[in-house]
Coordinates of C-alpha atoms in Angstrom, one line a residue:
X1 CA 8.9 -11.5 -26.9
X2 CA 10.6 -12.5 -23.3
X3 CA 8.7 -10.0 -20.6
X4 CA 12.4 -9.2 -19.4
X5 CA 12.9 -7.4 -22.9
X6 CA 10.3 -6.1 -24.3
X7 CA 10.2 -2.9 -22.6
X8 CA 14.2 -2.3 -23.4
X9 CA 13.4 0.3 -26.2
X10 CA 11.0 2.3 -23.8
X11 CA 12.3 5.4 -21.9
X12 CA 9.3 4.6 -19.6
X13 CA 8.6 0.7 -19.3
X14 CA 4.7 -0.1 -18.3
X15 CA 5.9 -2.2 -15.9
X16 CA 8.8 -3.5 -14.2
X17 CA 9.6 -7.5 -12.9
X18 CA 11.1 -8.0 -9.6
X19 CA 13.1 -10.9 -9.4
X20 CA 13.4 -11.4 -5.7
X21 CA 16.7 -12.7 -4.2
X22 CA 17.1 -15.4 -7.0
X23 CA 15.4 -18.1 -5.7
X24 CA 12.1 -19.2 -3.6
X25 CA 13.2 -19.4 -0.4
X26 CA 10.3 -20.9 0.9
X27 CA 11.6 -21.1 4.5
X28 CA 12.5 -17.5 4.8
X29 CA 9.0 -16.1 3.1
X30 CA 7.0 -18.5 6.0
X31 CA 8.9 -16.7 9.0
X32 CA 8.4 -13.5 6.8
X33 CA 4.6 -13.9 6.3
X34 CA 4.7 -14.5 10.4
X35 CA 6.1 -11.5 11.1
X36 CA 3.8 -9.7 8.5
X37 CA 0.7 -11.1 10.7
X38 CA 2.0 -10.3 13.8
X39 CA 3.4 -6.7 13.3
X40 CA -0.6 -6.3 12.1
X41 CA -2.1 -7.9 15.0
X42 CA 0.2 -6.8 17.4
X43 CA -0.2 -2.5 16.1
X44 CA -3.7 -2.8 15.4
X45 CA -4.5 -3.9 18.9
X46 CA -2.2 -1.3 20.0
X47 CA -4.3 1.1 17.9
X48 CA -7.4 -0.1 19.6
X49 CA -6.1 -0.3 22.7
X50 CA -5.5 3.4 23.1
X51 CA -7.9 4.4 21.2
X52 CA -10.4 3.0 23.3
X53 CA -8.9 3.7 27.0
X54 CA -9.7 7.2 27.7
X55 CA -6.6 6.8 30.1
X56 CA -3.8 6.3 27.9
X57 CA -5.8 9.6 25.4
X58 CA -1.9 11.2 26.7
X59 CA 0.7 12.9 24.0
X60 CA 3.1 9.9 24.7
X61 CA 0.5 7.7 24.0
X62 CA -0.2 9.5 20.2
X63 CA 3.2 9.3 19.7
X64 CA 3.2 5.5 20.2
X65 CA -0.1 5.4 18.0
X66 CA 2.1 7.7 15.1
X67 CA 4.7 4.8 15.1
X68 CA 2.3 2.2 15.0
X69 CA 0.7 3.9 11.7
X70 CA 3.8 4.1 10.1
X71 CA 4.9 0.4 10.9
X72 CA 1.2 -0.7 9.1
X73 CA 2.0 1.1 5.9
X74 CA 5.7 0.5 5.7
X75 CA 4.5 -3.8 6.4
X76 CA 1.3 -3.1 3.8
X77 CA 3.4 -1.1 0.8
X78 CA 6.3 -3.9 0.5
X79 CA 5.7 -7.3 2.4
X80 CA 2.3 -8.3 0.6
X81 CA 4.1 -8.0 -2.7
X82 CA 7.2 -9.7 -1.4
X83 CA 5.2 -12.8 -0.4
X84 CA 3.2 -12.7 -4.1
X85 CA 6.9 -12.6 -5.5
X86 CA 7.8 -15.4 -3.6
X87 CA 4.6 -18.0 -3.4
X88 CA 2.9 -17.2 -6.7
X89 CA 5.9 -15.2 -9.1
X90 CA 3.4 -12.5 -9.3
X91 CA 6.8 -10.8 -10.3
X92 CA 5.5 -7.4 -12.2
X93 CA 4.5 -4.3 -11.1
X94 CA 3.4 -1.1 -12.6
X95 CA 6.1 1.6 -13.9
X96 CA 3.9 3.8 -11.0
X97 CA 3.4 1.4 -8.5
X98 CA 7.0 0.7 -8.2
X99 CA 8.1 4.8 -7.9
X100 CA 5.0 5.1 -5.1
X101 CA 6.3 2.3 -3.2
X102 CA 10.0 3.7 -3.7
X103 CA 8.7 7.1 -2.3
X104 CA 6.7 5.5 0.8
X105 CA 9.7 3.3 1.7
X106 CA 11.9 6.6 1.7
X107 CA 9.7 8.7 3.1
X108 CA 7.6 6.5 6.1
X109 CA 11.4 4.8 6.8
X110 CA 12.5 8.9 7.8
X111 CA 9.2 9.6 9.6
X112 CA 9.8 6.1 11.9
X113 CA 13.5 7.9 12.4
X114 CA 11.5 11.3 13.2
X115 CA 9.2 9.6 15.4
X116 CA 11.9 8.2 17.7
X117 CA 13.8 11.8 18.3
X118 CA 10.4 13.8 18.7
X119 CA 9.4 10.3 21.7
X120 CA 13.4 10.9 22.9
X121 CA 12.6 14.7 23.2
X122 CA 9.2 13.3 25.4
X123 CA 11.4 11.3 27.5
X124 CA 13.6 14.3 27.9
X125 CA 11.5 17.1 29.3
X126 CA 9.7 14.2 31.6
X127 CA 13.1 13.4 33.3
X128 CA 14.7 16.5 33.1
X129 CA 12.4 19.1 33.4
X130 CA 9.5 17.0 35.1
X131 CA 7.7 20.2 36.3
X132 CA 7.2 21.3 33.1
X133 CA 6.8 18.8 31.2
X134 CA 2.3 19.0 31.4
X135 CA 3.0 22.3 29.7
X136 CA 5.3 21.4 27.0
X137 CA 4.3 17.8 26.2
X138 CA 1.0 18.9 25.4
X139 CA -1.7 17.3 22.7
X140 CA -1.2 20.6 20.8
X141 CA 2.5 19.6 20.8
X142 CA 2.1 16.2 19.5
X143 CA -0.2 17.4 16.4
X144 CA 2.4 19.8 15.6
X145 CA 4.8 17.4 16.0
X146 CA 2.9 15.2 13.9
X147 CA 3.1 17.6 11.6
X148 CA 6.4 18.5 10.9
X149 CA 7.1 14.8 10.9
X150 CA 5.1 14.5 8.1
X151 CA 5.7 17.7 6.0
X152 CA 9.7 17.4 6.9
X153 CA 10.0 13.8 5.5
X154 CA 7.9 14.3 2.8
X155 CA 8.9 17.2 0.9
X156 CA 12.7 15.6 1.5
X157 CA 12.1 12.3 0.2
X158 CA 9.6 13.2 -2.5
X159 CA 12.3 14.2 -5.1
X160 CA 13.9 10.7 -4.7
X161 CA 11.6 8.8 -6.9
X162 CA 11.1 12.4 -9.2
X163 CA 14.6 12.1 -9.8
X164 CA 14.1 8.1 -10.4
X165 CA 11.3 8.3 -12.9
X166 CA 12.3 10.9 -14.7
X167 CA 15.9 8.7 -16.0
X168 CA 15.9 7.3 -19.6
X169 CA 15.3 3.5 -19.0
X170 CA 16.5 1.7 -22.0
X171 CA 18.4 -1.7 -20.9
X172 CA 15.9 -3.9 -19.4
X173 CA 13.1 -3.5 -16.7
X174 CA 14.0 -6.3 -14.6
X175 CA 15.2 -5.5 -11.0
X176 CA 17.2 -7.4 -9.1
X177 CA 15.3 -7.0 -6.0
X178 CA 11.9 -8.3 -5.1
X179 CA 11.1 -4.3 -3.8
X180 CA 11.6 -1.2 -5.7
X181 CA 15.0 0.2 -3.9
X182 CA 15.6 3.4 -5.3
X183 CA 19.3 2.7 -6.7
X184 CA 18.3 -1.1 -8.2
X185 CA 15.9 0.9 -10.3
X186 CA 18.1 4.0 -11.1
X187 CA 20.7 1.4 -12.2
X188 CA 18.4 -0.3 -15.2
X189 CA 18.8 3.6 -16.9
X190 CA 21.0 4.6 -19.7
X191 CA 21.2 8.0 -17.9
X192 CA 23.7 9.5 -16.0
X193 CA 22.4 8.7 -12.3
X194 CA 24.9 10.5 -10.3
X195 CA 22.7 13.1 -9.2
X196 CA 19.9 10.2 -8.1
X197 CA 22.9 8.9 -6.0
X198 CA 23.9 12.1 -4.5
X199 CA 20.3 13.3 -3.4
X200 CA 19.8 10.2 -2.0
X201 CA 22.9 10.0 0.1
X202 CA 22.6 13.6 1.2
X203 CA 18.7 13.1 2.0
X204 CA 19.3 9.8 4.0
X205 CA 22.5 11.0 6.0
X206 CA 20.9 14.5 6.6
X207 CA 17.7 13.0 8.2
X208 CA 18.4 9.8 10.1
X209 CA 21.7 11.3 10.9
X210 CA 20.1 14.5 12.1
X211 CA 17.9 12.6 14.2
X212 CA 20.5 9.8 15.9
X213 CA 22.3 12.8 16.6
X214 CA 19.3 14.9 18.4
X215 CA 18.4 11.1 20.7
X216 CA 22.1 10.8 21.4
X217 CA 22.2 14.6 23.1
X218 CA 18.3 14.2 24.2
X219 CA 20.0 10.8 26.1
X220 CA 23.7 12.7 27.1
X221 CA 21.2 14.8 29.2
X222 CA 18.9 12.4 30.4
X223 CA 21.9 10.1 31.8
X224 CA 23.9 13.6 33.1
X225 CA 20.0 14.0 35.3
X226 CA 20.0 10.3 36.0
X227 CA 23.4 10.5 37.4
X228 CA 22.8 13.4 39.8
X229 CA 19.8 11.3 41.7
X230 CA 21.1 10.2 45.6
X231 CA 18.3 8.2 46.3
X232 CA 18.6 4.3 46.5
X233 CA 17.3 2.8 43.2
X234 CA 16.0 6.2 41.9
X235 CA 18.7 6.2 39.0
X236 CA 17.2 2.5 37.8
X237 CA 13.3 4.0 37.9
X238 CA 14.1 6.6 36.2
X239 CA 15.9 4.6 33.5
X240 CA 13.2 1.4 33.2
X241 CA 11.0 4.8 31.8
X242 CA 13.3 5.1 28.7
X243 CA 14.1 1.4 28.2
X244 CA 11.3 0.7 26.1
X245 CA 12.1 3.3 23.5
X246 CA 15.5 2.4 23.7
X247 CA 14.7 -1.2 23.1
X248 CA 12.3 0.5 19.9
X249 CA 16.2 2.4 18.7
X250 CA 17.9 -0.6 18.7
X251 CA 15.9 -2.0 16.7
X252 CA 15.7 0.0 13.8
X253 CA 19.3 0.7 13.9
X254 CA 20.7 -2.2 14.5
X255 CA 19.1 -3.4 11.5
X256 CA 19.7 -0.5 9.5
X257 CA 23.5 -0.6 10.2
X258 CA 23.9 -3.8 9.3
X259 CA 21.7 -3.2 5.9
X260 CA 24.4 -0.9 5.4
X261 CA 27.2 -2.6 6.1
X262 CA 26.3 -5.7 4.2
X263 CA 25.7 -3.4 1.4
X264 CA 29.8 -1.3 1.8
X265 CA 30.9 -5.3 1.9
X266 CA 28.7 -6.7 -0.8
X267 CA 31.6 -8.3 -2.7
X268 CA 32.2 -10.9 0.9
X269 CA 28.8 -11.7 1.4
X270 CA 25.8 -13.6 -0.4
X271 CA 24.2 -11.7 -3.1
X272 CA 20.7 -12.5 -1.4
X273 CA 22.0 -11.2 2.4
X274 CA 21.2 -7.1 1.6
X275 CA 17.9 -8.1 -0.3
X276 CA 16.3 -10.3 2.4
X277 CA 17.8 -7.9 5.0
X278 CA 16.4 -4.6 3.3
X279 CA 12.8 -6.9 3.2
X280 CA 13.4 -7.4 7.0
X281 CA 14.0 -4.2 7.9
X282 CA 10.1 -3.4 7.0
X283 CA 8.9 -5.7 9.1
X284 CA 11.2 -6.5 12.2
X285 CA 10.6 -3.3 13.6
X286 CA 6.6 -3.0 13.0
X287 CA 6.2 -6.7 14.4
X288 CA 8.5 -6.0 17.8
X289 CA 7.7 -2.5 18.4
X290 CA 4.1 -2.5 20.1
X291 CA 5.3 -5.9 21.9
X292 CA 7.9 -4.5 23.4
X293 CA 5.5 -1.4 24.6
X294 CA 2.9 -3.9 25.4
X295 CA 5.4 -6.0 27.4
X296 CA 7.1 -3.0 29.3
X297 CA 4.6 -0.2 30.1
X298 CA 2.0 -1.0 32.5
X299 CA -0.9 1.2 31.4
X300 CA -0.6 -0.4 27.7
X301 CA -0.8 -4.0 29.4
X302 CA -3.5 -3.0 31.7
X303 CA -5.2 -1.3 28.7
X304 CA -4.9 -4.5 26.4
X305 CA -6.3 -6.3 29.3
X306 CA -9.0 -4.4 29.5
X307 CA -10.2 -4.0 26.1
X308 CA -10.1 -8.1 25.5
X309 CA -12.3 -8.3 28.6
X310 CA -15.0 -5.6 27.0
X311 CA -14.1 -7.9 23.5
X312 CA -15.2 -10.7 25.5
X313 CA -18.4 -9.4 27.2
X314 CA -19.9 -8.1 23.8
X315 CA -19.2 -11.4 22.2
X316 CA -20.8 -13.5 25.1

């Protein structure tokens, strides 16, 4: 019996088969699995990096080291199985495979959004209330911090691929997408998936929306501060110090936004532009984000610098 059929009977197939975007796309899975090997190089010398400079061991620092974690998951739960999908058809995965890397997408993609507002919140209290800011920025703040990032996004997020596995699949198991987006699967049941939909859209909205709307005010006051400095070219300085995780915001919205926008038009665009995008999206980010720090912050670069000279002198 045809794989794409054989588990229509099932309310719980074994496995399901990810078609991809409909065709091999060769070009675009070479530039993808160049991204994939840059976002790793580029956040695990990051990770090293300030892991091994006792001078960069500061709360904005750990924050940095937090996104760079959750960039290496989100890159190792989807892209590897992309590229199998797309250079060898390995095209099935497990019925529980698929739901885990449902829930890590969900739940990592709203800790990277978390991240951002607690590093927007940083950048607040060192421009606004610069006095304070080595007693509130503090390496008991960051763990708590971590923390609630964590605990927040996960206990939110978990129910969305609950809610998934727990609908009556009886069509077929194949998905028309080469990862396990929450409402391709949902759309292979028999069941009503309304309340899938809903959760989703209220979980989503409430916690990236929460969060562009606490770095919009964290910002509002950092530019009301900015404005208020007299002295020549302090306005610029204090600026250049939020321009790397600006640059980091963009990023992740700008591709987010137009994920979602290709998605609203659907019916105007290719049927393979929201797939590849949504595949993007995991890997864009992770492979720009400790570049752009690496680029911008001069403690990072000097820190790099450092720790390829010390790789250097132990290998000769």
């Amino acid at each position: 019996m045809d794989n794409r059929n054989r588990n229509t009977t099932q309310s719980h197939p074994s496995s399901f088969l990810l078609l991809g975007s409909g065709s091999d796309h060769l070009g675009f899975s070479m530039v993808l699995a160049l991204l994939f090997i840059v976002a790793l190089a580029a956040n695990a010398v990051l990770l090293l990096t300030i892991w091994l400079e006792q001078s960069l061991h500061q709360p904005v620092y750990y924050l940095l080291s937090l996104l760079s974690l959750l960039d290496l998951v989100l890159c190792l739960t989807v892209i590897p199985k992309v590229l199998a999908i797309f250079w060898w058809g390995w095209r099935s995965i497990s019925f529980v495979g698929c739901f885990l890397q449902m829930f890590v997408m969900n739940s990592f993609l709203a800790m990277e959004s978390c991240t951002f507002m607690v590093m927007a919140y940083d950048r607040y209290v060192a421009i606004c209330h610069p006095l304070r800011y080595p007693s509130i920025v503090t390496d008991r703040f960051v763990a708590k911090a971590a923390f609630f990032i964590v605990a927040r996004n996960t206990l939110i997020s978990f129910p969305v691929p609950i809610l998934s596995a727990w609908l009556h699949y009886c069509r077929t198991n194949v998905i028309e997408h080469c990862i396990c987006a929450n409402l391709h699967v949902s759309r292979l049941s028999c069941s009503d998936i309304t309340l899938t939909r809903l959760y989703q859209f209220i979980a989503a909205w409430t916690l990236l929306g929460l969060d562009l709307v606490l770095i919009t005010l964290s910002y509002a006051f950092i530019l009301r501060v900015v404005l208020r400095l007299k002295a020549e070219g302090a306005a610029a300085k204090t600026l250049s110090t939020c321009g790397s995780h600006l640059i980091l915001i963009l990023f992740f919205s700008t591709i987010l936004l137009v994920l979602v926008l290709t998605n609203v038009v659907k019916k105007r665009v290719h049927a393979n532009i929201p797939v590849l995008l949504n595949v993007l999206h995991n890997v864009i980010p992770a492979a720009l984000n400790p570049i752009v720090y690496g680029v911008r912050t001069k403690e990072i670069k000097e820190g790099i610098l450092r720790v390829l000279r010390k790789v250097r002198g132990w290998n000769g």
